[in-house]
Amino acid sequence: MKRPYIGVIQLVDDEKKRYWMSPGYMNSVEKAGGIPLILPLTKDRDVLMQVLHDLDGLLLTGGHDVDPHLYHEDFHEKIGPLCPLRDASEMMLTHEAVQLNMPVFGICRGLQMLNVVLGGTLYQDIPSQISSTEEHRMPKPFDTVSHSVNILENTPLYDILGSKNIGVNSHHHQSIKDIAPSLRLAAVAEDGVIESIFMPNRRFILGVQWHPELLYDKDEHSRALFSAFVRACSQS
Ligand code: MN
């Protein structure tokens, strides 16, 4: 069987002025049966649309904070570094992929972008906007459990993981405030931070706030997530 082509959003290193990739995203997609392809970052819509239409799925990766102007808020004083090129590229790619009913898997910033693209909002700085004792911004190497998440039954996430509570790694500065109208809650941390969302009645539109790509080799739940995503990408 032909393996699905899955577009992966590349990362941007502002200090070194370089694009880069975390191997976990690429290796997890490949081990789960897909072929990962790094996508160009560009504000040229025609370029992005031509590439997207040849793909079977889209993987939205982690990274910078999302520009709050995209959800009509001013900067919070603790906003982190932004990346206008990623914002622009991902807005166009994600919107079109959703229109096409193409599988989209959003990880960390990817979950946040999914929510913003579809009309939701974010907390710009968890420590100053949410009262919590959970460690959402664990130190490196991000490959151990940092906090637990409660998974709602009757969600695709529950179907994939078969568990109502799992431990996850966590390294994020922002989180979802208002869920976009077309998205639904799938998992939440003990402090109320939204950890997973999905779009009903789609092949696979799912976001997680944690980093399964960094736990693939030692965590069955992480493997199950990538397997479900790649399987959905194979079924066009
Ligand atoms: Mn978290």
Short mmCIF file of C-alpha atoms and ligand atoms in Angstrom, two decimals:
data_model
loop_
_atom_site.label_atom_id
_atom_site.label_comp_id
_atom_site.label_asym_id
_atom_site.label_seq_id
_atom_site.Cartn_x
_atom_site.Cartn_y
_atom_site.Cartn_z
CA MET A 1 0.00 0.00 0.00
CA LYS A 2 1.22 3.49 -0.82
CA ARG A 3 2.27 5.40 2.27
CA PRO A 4 0.57 8.77 2.83
CA TYR A 5 2.53 12.00 2.34
CA ILE A 6 2.32 14.12 5.47
CA GLY A 7 3.41 17.75 5.37
CA VAL A 8 5.33 18.89 8.45
CA ILE A 9 5.69 22.54 9.43
CA GLN A 10 9.35 23.39 9.91
CA LEU A 11 10.65 25.31 12.89
CA VAL A 12 12.40 28.70 12.95
CA ASP A 13 15.47 29.60 15.01
CA ASP A 14 15.46 33.39 15.28
CA GLU A 15 18.91 33.69 16.86
CA LYS A 16 20.72 31.57 14.28
CA LYS A 17 18.47 32.79 11.45
CA ARG A 18 17.84 29.20 10.43
CA TYR A 19 14.98 26.86 9.68
CA TRP A 20 15.24 23.56 11.55
CA MET A 21 13.41 20.35 12.38
CA SER A 22 13.01 18.32 15.55
CA PRO A 23 13.63 14.66 14.56
CA GLY A 24 10.75 13.44 16.72
CA TYR A 25 8.13 14.78 14.30
CA MET A 26 9.77 13.17 11.27
CA ASN A 27 10.63 9.87 12.93
CA SER A 28 7.22 9.46 14.55
CA VAL A 29 5.39 9.99 11.25
CA GLU A 30 7.70 7.59 9.44
CA LYS A 31 7.57 4.90 12.14
CA ALA A 32 3.77 5.15 12.14
CA GLY A 33 3.74 4.40 8.41
CA GLY A 34 3.67 7.83 6.77
CA ILE A 35 6.21 9.73 4.70
CA PRO A 36 7.01 13.08 6.36
CA LEU A 37 7.76 16.01 4.05
CA ILE A 38 9.00 19.36 5.37
CA LEU A 39 6.88 22.18 3.96
CA PRO A 40 8.08 25.59 2.77
CA LEU A 41 7.33 28.61 4.93
CA THR A 42 6.06 31.40 2.71
CA LYS A 43 3.40 34.07 2.48
CA ASP A 44 2.78 33.04 -1.15
CA ARG A 45 -0.61 31.35 -1.04
CA ASP A 46 -0.24 29.76 -4.48
CA VAL A 47 2.92 27.95 -3.42
CA LEU A 48 1.32 26.60 -0.26
CA MET A 49 -1.89 25.53 -1.98
CA GLN A 50 -0.05 23.66 -4.74
CA VAL A 51 1.97 21.74 -2.17
CA LEU A 52 -0.98 21.11 0.15
CA HIS A 53 -3.17 19.64 -2.56
CA ASP A 54 -0.55 16.93 -3.18
CA LEU A 55 -0.50 15.91 0.50
CA ASP A 56 -2.56 13.37 2.44
CA GLY A 57 -2.22 15.04 5.84
CA LEU A 58 -0.85 18.03 7.72
CA LEU A 59 1.21 18.03 10.93
CA LEU A 60 1.28 21.34 12.80
CA THR A 61 4.36 21.47 15.01
CA GLY A 62 5.33 23.29 18.20
CA GLY A 63 7.17 26.59 18.38
CA HIS A 64 6.66 30.30 18.94
CA ASP A 65 3.72 31.99 20.63
CA VAL A 66 0.84 32.81 18.28
CA ASP A 67 0.35 36.51 17.45
CA PRO A 68 -2.63 37.63 19.60
CA HIS A 69 -3.76 40.02 16.86
CA LEU A 70 -4.90 36.90 14.99
CA TYR A 71 -7.59 36.52 17.67
CA HIS A 72 -8.15 40.23 18.08
CA GLU A 73 -6.30 40.79 21.36
CA ASP A 74 -3.49 43.19 22.22
CA PHE A 75 -0.13 41.98 23.48
CA HIS A 76 0.04 40.75 27.07
CA GLU A 77 3.22 41.99 28.79
CA LYS A 78 4.50 38.41 29.06
CA ILE A 79 3.95 37.43 25.42
CA GLY A 80 6.84 35.34 24.08
CA PRO A 81 8.67 35.57 20.74
CA LEU A 82 6.42 35.50 17.67
CA CYS A 83 6.98 34.23 14.13
CA PRO A 84 4.90 36.09 11.51
CA LEU A 85 6.12 33.79 8.72
CA ARG A 86 4.90 30.66 10.51
CA ASP A 87 1.65 32.37 11.51
CA ALA A 88 0.93 33.32 7.89
CA SER A 89 1.90 29.96 6.41
CA GLU A 90 -0.01 27.92 8.99
CA MET A 91 -3.13 30.08 8.80
CA MET A 92 -3.41 29.44 5.04
CA LEU A 93 -2.46 25.76 5.18
CA THR A 94 -4.69 24.90 8.13
CA HIS A 95 -7.73 26.75 6.84
CA GLU A 96 -7.50 24.99 3.48
CA ALA A 97 -6.78 21.57 4.99
CA VAL A 98 -9.91 21.86 7.16
CA GLN A 99 -11.94 22.88 4.11
CA LEU A 100 -10.63 19.81 2.26
CA ASN A 101 -11.40 17.53 5.23
CA MET A 102 -7.72 16.57 5.18
CA PRO A 103 -6.41 15.02 8.40
CA VAL A 104 -4.68 17.62 10.59
CA PHE A 105 -2.72 16.79 13.74
CA GLY A 106 -1.76 19.80 15.85
CA ILE A 107 0.93 19.49 18.51
CA CYS A 108 1.46 22.20 21.16
CA ARG A 109 1.51 25.42 19.11
CA GLY A 110 -0.23 23.32 16.45
CA LEU A 111 -3.25 22.82 18.73
CA GLN A 112 -3.23 26.55 19.44
CA MET A 113 -3.08 27.43 15.72
CA LEU A 114 -5.96 25.07 14.96
CA ASN A 115 -8.03 26.89 17.56
CA VAL A 116 -7.05 30.37 16.39
CA VAL A 117 -7.56 29.59 12.69
CA LEU A 118 -11.10 28.43 13.50
CA GLY A 119 -11.98 31.47 15.59
CA GLY A 120 -10.85 30.61 19.14
CA THR A 121 -8.62 32.54 21.54
CA LEU A 122 -5.59 31.82 23.75
CA TYR A 123 -4.21 32.64 27.16
CA GLN A 124 -1.03 34.49 26.23
CA ASP A 125 0.89 33.63 29.42
CA ILE A 126 -0.25 30.72 31.60
CA PRO A 127 1.71 31.66 34.78
CA SER A 128 0.12 35.10 35.05
CA GLN A 129 -3.34 34.24 33.68
CA ILE A 130 -4.12 30.83 35.21
CA SER A 131 -3.82 29.82 38.86
CA SER A 132 -2.03 26.46 38.81
CA THR A 133 0.51 24.26 40.51
CA GLU A 134 0.92 22.03 37.45
CA GLU A 135 4.18 22.16 35.55
CA HIS A 136 3.19 23.06 32.01
CA ARG A 137 6.68 24.27 31.09
CA MET A 138 8.93 21.42 32.14
CA PRO A 139 12.71 21.63 31.67
CA LYS A 140 14.56 19.65 28.99
CA PRO A 141 14.64 16.95 27.71
CA PHE A 142 10.80 16.89 27.79
CA ASP A 143 10.64 13.07 27.62
CA THR A 144 9.12 12.31 31.02
CA VAL A 145 5.68 12.81 32.53
CA SER A 146 5.09 16.37 33.77
CA HIS A 147 1.37 16.29 34.59
CA SER A 148 -1.73 14.21 33.99
CA VAL A 149 -4.65 14.95 31.67
CA ASN A 150 -8.27 13.84 32.01
CA ILE A 151 -9.72 12.56 28.74
CA LEU A 152 -13.41 12.94 27.97
CA GLU A 153 -15.32 9.85 26.90
CA ASN A 154 -17.14 9.99 23.57
CA THR A 155 -14.21 11.77 21.93
CA PRO A 156 -11.82 10.53 19.21
CA LEU A 157 -8.98 10.93 21.73
CA TYR A 158 -10.65 8.48 24.10
CA ASP A 159 -11.27 6.08 21.23
CA ILE A 160 -7.58 6.23 20.29
CA LEU A 161 -6.10 5.98 23.79
CA GLY A 162 -8.74 3.92 25.59
CA SER A 163 -8.01 5.68 28.86
CA LYS A 164 -9.66 8.40 30.94
CA ASN A 165 -6.41 9.67 32.43
CA ILE A 166 -2.84 9.62 31.13
CA GLY A 167 0.46 11.26 32.08
CA VAL A 168 1.97 13.63 29.52
CA ASN A 169 5.06 15.72 29.02
CA SER A 170 4.42 19.45 28.80
CA HIS A 171 6.33 22.42 27.50
CA HIS A 172 4.03 25.28 26.61
CA HIS A 173 3.70 28.94 27.50
CA GLN A 174 0.20 29.52 26.14
CA SER A 175 -3.05 27.55 26.11
CA ILE A 176 -6.58 27.71 24.74
CA LYS A 177 -8.93 30.25 26.38
CA ASP A 178 -12.10 30.13 24.26
CA ILE A 179 -12.52 27.02 22.12
CA ALA A 180 -13.37 27.76 18.49
CA PRO A 181 -17.08 27.22 17.67
CA SER A 182 -16.41 24.21 15.44
CA LEU A 183 -14.04 22.47 17.89
CA ARG A 184 -14.80 20.38 20.97
CA LEU A 185 -12.94 19.64 24.19
CA ALA A 186 -11.19 16.25 24.40
CA ALA A 187 -8.85 16.55 27.40
CA VAL A 188 -8.13 18.92 30.27
CA ALA A 189 -5.45 19.11 32.98
CA GLU A 190 -6.29 19.13 36.70
CA ASP A 191 -5.97 22.93 36.77
CA GLY A 192 -8.44 23.35 33.92
CA VAL A 193 -5.89 23.99 31.18
CA ILE A 194 -7.24 22.65 27.88
CA GLU A 195 -4.95 19.87 26.67
CA SER A 196 -6.76 18.46 23.63
CA ILE A 197 -9.45 19.51 21.14
CA PHE A 198 -10.98 17.98 18.02
CA MET A 199 -13.45 18.72 15.23
CA PRO A 200 -16.42 16.32 15.12
CA ASN A 201 -17.47 14.55 11.94
CA ARG A 202 -14.08 14.87 10.27
CA ARG A 203 -11.56 12.24 9.22
CA PHE A 204 -9.04 13.46 11.80
CA ILE A 205 -8.74 17.01 13.08
CA LEU A 206 -7.15 16.75 16.50
CA GLY A 207 -4.81 18.79 18.63
CA VAL A 208 -2.84 17.94 21.75
CA GLN A 209 -1.06 20.44 23.99
CA TRP A 210 1.69 17.97 24.92
CA HIS A 211 4.51 16.47 22.83
CA PRO A 212 3.88 12.84 21.78
CA GLU A 213 6.66 13.13 19.17
CA LEU A 214 9.21 13.17 22.01
CA LEU A 215 7.76 10.06 23.69
CA TYR A 216 7.17 7.85 20.66
CA ASP A 217 9.66 5.13 21.51
CA LYS A 218 8.72 4.73 25.15
CA ASP A 219 5.03 5.58 25.37
CA GLU A 220 2.26 3.50 23.82
CA HIS A 221 -0.17 6.43 23.93
CA SER A 222 2.15 8.54 21.80
CA ARG A 223 2.47 5.74 19.27
CA ALA A 224 -1.30 5.28 19.23
CA LEU A 225 -1.80 8.97 18.41
CA PHE A 226 0.56 8.91 15.43
CA SER A 227 -0.82 5.59 14.23
CA ALA A 228 -4.38 6.94 14.28
CA PHE A 229 -3.28 10.07 12.41
CA VAL A 230 -1.36 8.21 9.72
CA ARG A 231 -4.21 5.69 9.35
CA ALA A 232 -6.65 8.56 8.75
CA CYS A 233 -4.26 10.03 6.17
CA SER A 234 -4.21 6.68 4.35
CA GLN A 235 -7.98 6.61 3.97
CA SER A 236 -8.77 9.31 1.42
MN MN B 1 0.37 21.10 29.81
#
